[in-house]
Amino acid sequence: MFSIGDLVVHPMHGAGVIDDIVQEKISGVTKEYYVFKMPMGGLVLKIPIANSQVIGIRSVISRTEAETLLDAIPALTVESNTNWNKRYQENMLRLKSGDLYEVARVIKMLMYRDLQKGLSTGERKMLHSARQIMVSEIVLAEDCAYQEAESRLDRAVMQVTVM
């Protein structure tokens, strides 16, 4: 269970803070909710506490874990399915997993694909969402500015590993 002020991550929205814990009665049933607030963009969600584990709510990674992630991105391998629908579904599963290494793979693959062939509107939105998820967590893990985290992510993705 999280407390007010805890830094947490929603797999499909990114990192934020538990702003409050409230009880609400819906259809005659009273349930407790986390009030999840994202510092960037001002998104506010009410997440049922009972479902938070199923949804994949977790604590923000540590500064050390963020550094390890950024250092590992250049060496991540990515595969791009030629079938748009299949590629989109695979990438959506990666995002929903909540695993930052899988999110990084989505970002890397879509950024490279954009450079080579361009992206469809759906993939462009997916890239934007994946970057938001990653950058928001780096910002909170490292207590840095959004632009700094975004630049570090871009450098890591575009860096080519020599083997």
PDB file of C-alpha atoms in Angstrom:
ATOM      1  CA  MET A   1       0.000   0.000   0.000  1.00  0.00           C
ATOM      2  CA  PHE A   2       1.237   3.440  -0.895  1.00  0.00           C
ATOM      3  CA  SER A   3       0.956   6.602   1.188  1.00  0.00           C
ATOM      4  CA  ILE A   4       0.254  10.223   0.333  1.00  0.00           C
ATOM      5  CA  GLY A   5       3.407  11.745  -1.142  1.00  0.00           C
ATOM      6  CA  ASP A   6       4.802   8.467  -2.523  1.00  0.00           C
ATOM      7  CA  LEU A   7       6.292   8.625  -6.012  1.00  0.00           C
ATOM      8  CA  VAL A   8       4.704   5.921  -8.151  1.00  0.00           C
ATOM      9  CA  VAL A   9       4.385   4.863 -11.779  1.00  0.00           C
ATOM     10  CA  HIS A  10       1.263   3.983 -13.745  1.00  0.00           C
ATOM     11  CA  PRO A  11       2.355   1.728 -16.642  1.00  0.00           C
ATOM     12  CA  MET A  12       0.311   3.587 -19.259  1.00  0.00           C
ATOM     13  CA  HIS A  13       0.673   7.169 -17.983  1.00  0.00           C
ATOM     14  CA  GLY A  14       4.097   7.455 -16.385  1.00  0.00           C
ATOM     15  CA  ALA A  15       5.374   8.693 -13.049  1.00  0.00           C
ATOM     16  CA  GLY A  16       3.593  10.875 -10.544  1.00  0.00           C
ATOM     17  CA  VAL A  17       2.729  11.239  -6.901  1.00  0.00           C
ATOM     18  CA  ILE A  18      -0.012   9.900  -4.669  1.00  0.00           C
ATOM     19  CA  ASP A  19      -1.685  13.231  -3.932  1.00  0.00           C
ATOM     20  CA  ASP A  20      -4.456  11.868  -1.710  1.00  0.00           C
ATOM     21  CA  ILE A  21      -6.318   8.730  -0.673  1.00  0.00           C
ATOM     22  CA  VAL A  22     -10.090   9.078  -0.834  1.00  0.00           C
ATOM     23  CA  GLN A  23     -13.184   6.993  -0.306  1.00  0.00           C
ATOM     24  CA  GLU A  24     -15.997   7.189  -2.819  1.00  0.00           C
ATOM     25  CA  LYS A  25     -19.340   5.484  -3.023  1.00  0.00           C
ATOM     26  CA  ILE A  26     -20.191   4.205  -6.489  1.00  0.00           C
ATOM     27  CA  SER A  27     -23.317   2.107  -7.113  1.00  0.00           C
ATOM     28  CA  GLY A  28     -23.781   1.725  -3.376  1.00  0.00           C
ATOM     29  CA  VAL A  29     -20.268   0.351  -2.818  1.00  0.00           C
ATOM     30  CA  THR A  30     -17.631   2.379  -0.975  1.00  0.00           C
ATOM     31  CA  LYS A  31     -14.086   1.944  -2.270  1.00  0.00           C
ATOM     32  CA  GLU A  32     -10.740   3.561  -1.540  1.00  0.00           C
ATOM     33  CA  TYR A  33      -8.840   5.282  -4.329  1.00  0.00           C
ATOM     34  CA  TYR A  34      -5.357   6.686  -4.782  1.00  0.00           C
ATOM     35  CA  VAL A  35      -5.489  10.166  -6.271  1.00  0.00           C
ATOM     36  CA  PHE A  36      -2.558   9.953  -8.704  1.00  0.00           C
ATOM     37  CA  LYS A  37      -1.232  13.261  -9.991  1.00  0.00           C
ATOM     38  CA  MET A  38       1.383  13.738 -12.679  1.00  0.00           C
ATOM     39  CA  PRO A  39       3.563  16.815 -12.208  1.00  0.00           C
ATOM     40  CA  MET A  40       3.974  17.181 -15.984  1.00  0.00           C
ATOM     41  CA  GLY A  41       0.730  17.733 -17.823  1.00  0.00           C
ATOM     42  CA  GLY A  42      -1.376  17.879 -14.663  1.00  0.00           C
ATOM     43  CA  LEU A  43      -3.116  14.537 -15.289  1.00  0.00           C
ATOM     44  CA  VAL A  44      -5.107  13.356 -12.262  1.00  0.00           C
ATOM     45  CA  LEU A  45      -6.391   9.780 -11.989  1.00  0.00           C
ATOM     46  CA  LYS A  46      -8.314   7.962  -9.307  1.00  0.00           C
ATOM     47  CA  ILE A  47      -6.945   4.442  -9.059  1.00  0.00           C
ATOM     48  CA  PRO A  48      -8.837   1.828  -7.026  1.00  0.00           C
ATOM     49  CA  ILE A  49      -6.469   0.705  -4.280  1.00  0.00           C
ATOM     50  CA  ALA A  50      -7.775  -2.861  -4.535  1.00  0.00           C
ATOM     51  CA  ASN A  51      -6.784  -3.004  -8.242  1.00  0.00           C
ATOM     52  CA  SER A  52      -3.515  -1.073  -8.063  1.00  0.00           C
ATOM     53  CA  GLN A  53      -1.338  -4.191  -8.125  1.00  0.00           C
ATOM     54  CA  VAL A  54      -3.249  -5.686 -11.067  1.00  0.00           C
ATOM     55  CA  ILE A  55      -2.926  -2.386 -12.954  1.00  0.00           C
ATOM     56  CA  GLY A  56       0.832  -2.451 -12.302  1.00  0.00           C
ATOM     57  CA  ILE A  57       1.255   0.578 -10.051  1.00  0.00           C
ATOM     58  CA  ARG A  58       4.788   0.495  -8.641  1.00  0.00           C
ATOM     59  CA  SER A  59       7.323   2.745  -6.947  1.00  0.00           C
ATOM     60  CA  VAL A  60       9.559   4.997  -9.033  1.00  0.00           C
ATOM     61  CA  ILE A  61      12.988   3.489  -9.704  1.00  0.00           C
ATOM     62  CA  SER A  62      16.040   4.768  -7.808  1.00  0.00           C
ATOM     63  CA  ARG A  63      18.599   7.187  -9.214  1.00  0.00           C
ATOM     64  CA  THR A  64      21.057   4.283  -9.606  1.00  0.00           C
ATOM     65  CA  GLU A  65      18.473   2.214 -11.506  1.00  0.00           C
ATOM     66  CA  ALA A  66      17.749   5.196 -13.785  1.00  0.00           C
ATOM     67  CA  GLU A  67      21.465   5.568 -14.562  1.00  0.00           C
ATOM     68  CA  THR A  68      21.772   1.830 -15.250  1.00  0.00           C
ATOM     69  CA  LEU A  69      18.755   2.007 -17.580  1.00  0.00           C
ATOM     70  CA  LEU A  70      20.095   4.979 -19.544  1.00  0.00           C
ATOM     71  CA  ASP A  71      23.509   3.280 -19.841  1.00  0.00           C
ATOM     72  CA  ALA A  72      21.864   0.067 -21.123  1.00  0.00           C
ATOM     73  CA  ILE A  73      19.690   1.678 -23.824  1.00  0.00           C
ATOM     74  CA  PRO A  74      22.379   1.903 -26.548  1.00  0.00           C
ATOM     75  CA  ALA A  75      22.928  -1.875 -26.372  1.00  0.00           C
ATOM     76  CA  LEU A  76      19.223  -2.836 -26.402  1.00  0.00           C
ATOM     77  CA  THR A  77      18.254  -4.864 -29.427  1.00  0.00           C
ATOM     78  CA  VAL A  78      15.059  -4.008 -31.238  1.00  0.00           C
ATOM     79  CA  GLU A  79      13.076  -5.912 -33.820  1.00  0.00           C
ATOM     80  CA  SER A  80      10.568  -4.316 -36.108  1.00  0.00           C
ATOM     81  CA  ASN A  81       7.754  -6.390 -37.527  1.00  0.00           C
ATOM     82  CA  THR A  82       6.889  -5.279 -41.056  1.00  0.00           C
ATOM     83  CA  ASN A  83       3.158  -5.746 -40.436  1.00  0.00           C
ATOM     84  CA  TRP A  84       1.919  -2.448 -38.915  1.00  0.00           C
ATOM     85  CA  ASN A  85      -0.939  -4.022 -36.930  1.00  0.00           C
ATOM     86  CA  LYS A  86       1.253  -6.761 -35.442  1.00  0.00           C
ATOM     87  CA  ARG A  87       4.028  -4.256 -34.622  1.00  0.00           C
ATOM     88  CA  TYR A  88       1.539  -1.933 -32.933  1.00  0.00           C
ATOM     89  CA  GLN A  89       0.096  -4.777 -30.818  1.00  0.00           C
ATOM     90  CA  GLU A  90       3.582  -5.965 -29.781  1.00  0.00           C
ATOM     91  CA  ASN A  91       4.587  -2.440 -28.797  1.00  0.00           C
ATOM     92  CA  MET A  92       1.364  -1.922 -26.838  1.00  0.00           C
ATOM     93  CA  LEU A  93       2.073  -5.092 -24.842  1.00  0.00           C
ATOM     94  CA  ARG A  94       5.579  -3.814 -24.119  1.00  0.00           C
ATOM     95  CA  LEU A  95       4.184  -0.525 -22.815  1.00  0.00           C
ATOM     96  CA  LYS A  96       1.520  -2.216 -20.683  1.00  0.00           C
ATOM     97  CA  SER A  97       4.178  -4.452 -19.094  1.00  0.00           C
ATOM     98  CA  GLY A  98       5.480  -1.506 -17.081  1.00  0.00           C
ATOM     99  CA  ASP A  99       9.051  -2.748 -17.684  1.00  0.00           C
ATOM    100  CA  LEU A 100      11.185   0.309 -18.491  1.00  0.00           C
ATOM    101  CA  TYR A 101      13.550  -1.744 -20.639  1.00  0.00           C
ATOM    102  CA  GLU A 102      10.594  -2.783 -22.806  1.00  0.00           C
ATOM    103  CA  VAL A 103       9.412   0.850 -22.952  1.00  0.00           C
ATOM    104  CA  ALA A 104      12.949   1.821 -24.030  1.00  0.00           C
ATOM    105  CA  ARG A 105      12.811  -0.809 -26.793  1.00  0.00           C
ATOM    106  CA  VAL A 106       9.555   0.721 -28.075  1.00  0.00           C
ATOM    107  CA  ILE A 107      11.074   4.209 -28.058  1.00  0.00           C
ATOM    108  CA  LYS A 108      14.252   3.076 -29.772  1.00  0.00           C
ATOM    109  CA  MET A 109      12.451   1.078 -32.445  1.00  0.00           C
ATOM    110  CA  LEU A 110       9.949   3.842 -33.227  1.00  0.00           C
ATOM    111  CA  MET A 111      12.601   6.585 -33.298  1.00  0.00           C
ATOM    112  CA  TYR A 112      14.735   4.580 -35.740  1.00  0.00           C
ATOM    113  CA  ARG A 113      11.698   3.681 -37.833  1.00  0.00           C
ATOM    114  CA  ASP A 114      10.736   7.369 -37.930  1.00  0.00           C
ATOM    115  CA  LEU A 115      14.185   8.239 -39.287  1.00  0.00           C
ATOM    116  CA  GLN A 116      14.009   5.505 -41.933  1.00  0.00           C
ATOM    117  CA  LYS A 117      10.399   5.459 -43.121  1.00  0.00           C
ATOM    118  CA  GLY A 118       8.345   7.844 -41.016  1.00  0.00           C
ATOM    119  CA  LEU A 119       5.587   6.858 -38.602  1.00  0.00           C
ATOM    120  CA  SER A 120       1.849   6.520 -38.912  1.00  0.00           C
ATOM    121  CA  THR A 121      -0.307   8.720 -36.706  1.00  0.00           C
ATOM    122  CA  GLY A 122      -0.920   5.803 -34.324  1.00  0.00           C
ATOM    123  CA  GLU A 123       2.777   5.029 -33.988  1.00  0.00           C
ATOM    124  CA  ARG A 124       3.610   8.710 -33.557  1.00  0.00           C
ATOM    125  CA  LYS A 125       1.142   8.880 -30.633  1.00  0.00           C
ATOM    126  CA  MET A 126       2.618   5.676 -29.210  1.00  0.00           C
ATOM    127  CA  LEU A 127       6.137   7.131 -29.409  1.00  0.00           C
ATOM    128  CA  HIS A 128       4.948  10.275 -27.636  1.00  0.00           C
ATOM    129  CA  SER A 129       3.315   8.179 -24.871  1.00  0.00           C
ATOM    130  CA  ALA A 130       6.342   5.922 -24.452  1.00  0.00           C
ATOM    131  CA  ARG A 131       8.654   8.942 -24.194  1.00  0.00           C
ATOM    132  CA  GLN A 132       6.309  10.532 -21.634  1.00  0.00           C
ATOM    133  CA  ILE A 133       6.333   7.345 -19.539  1.00  0.00           C
ATOM    134  CA  MET A 134      10.140   7.101 -19.614  1.00  0.00           C
ATOM    135  CA  VAL A 135      10.967  10.787 -19.180  1.00  0.00           C
ATOM    136  CA  SER A 136       8.488  11.300 -16.329  1.00  0.00           C
ATOM    137  CA  GLU A 137      10.128   8.490 -14.371  1.00  0.00           C
ATOM    138  CA  ILE A 138      13.672   9.713 -15.034  1.00  0.00           C
ATOM    139  CA  VAL A 139      12.643  13.208 -13.884  1.00  0.00           C
ATOM    140  CA  LEU A 140      11.335  11.897 -10.551  1.00  0.00           C
ATOM    141  CA  ALA A 141      14.108   9.313 -10.059  1.00  0.00           C
ATOM    142  CA  GLU A 142      16.906  11.790 -10.675  1.00  0.00           C
ATOM    143  CA  ASP A 143      15.157  14.968  -9.523  1.00  0.00           C
ATOM    144  CA  CYS A 144      16.067  16.759 -12.744  1.00  0.00           C
ATOM    145  CA  ALA A 145      14.353  19.014 -15.263  1.00  0.00           C
ATOM    146  CA  TYR A 146      12.078  17.513 -17.942  1.00  0.00           C
ATOM    147  CA  GLN A 147      14.234  18.859 -20.788  1.00  0.00           C
ATOM    148  CA  GLU A 148      17.395  17.371 -19.247  1.00  0.00           C
ATOM    149  CA  ALA A 149      15.794  13.933 -18.889  1.00  0.00           C
ATOM    150  CA  GLU A 150      14.444  14.133 -22.437  1.00  0.00           C
ATOM    151  CA  SER A 151      17.868  15.061 -23.845  1.00  0.00           C
ATOM    152  CA  ARG A 152      19.581  12.241 -21.946  1.00  0.00           C
ATOM    153  CA  LEU A 153      17.019   9.751 -23.254  1.00  0.00           C
ATOM    154  CA  ASP A 154      17.464  10.983 -26.840  1.00  0.00           C
ATOM    155  CA  ARG A 155      21.266  10.731 -26.585  1.00  0.00           C
ATOM    156  CA  ALA A 156      21.021   7.192 -25.176  1.00  0.00           C
ATOM    157  CA  VAL A 157      18.597   6.043 -27.886  1.00  0.00           C
ATOM    158  CA  MET A 158      20.582   7.515 -30.772  1.00  0.00           C
ATOM    159  CA  GLN A 159      23.962   6.307 -29.480  1.00  0.00           C
ATOM    160  CA  VAL A 160      25.294   3.385 -31.474  1.00  0.00           C
ATOM    161  CA  THR A 161      27.056   0.654 -29.538  1.00  0.00           C
ATOM    162  CA  VAL A 162      30.307  -0.568 -31.057  1.00  0.00           C
ATOM    163  CA  MET A 163      30.969  -4.273 -30.438  1.00  0.00           C
TER     164      MET A 163
END
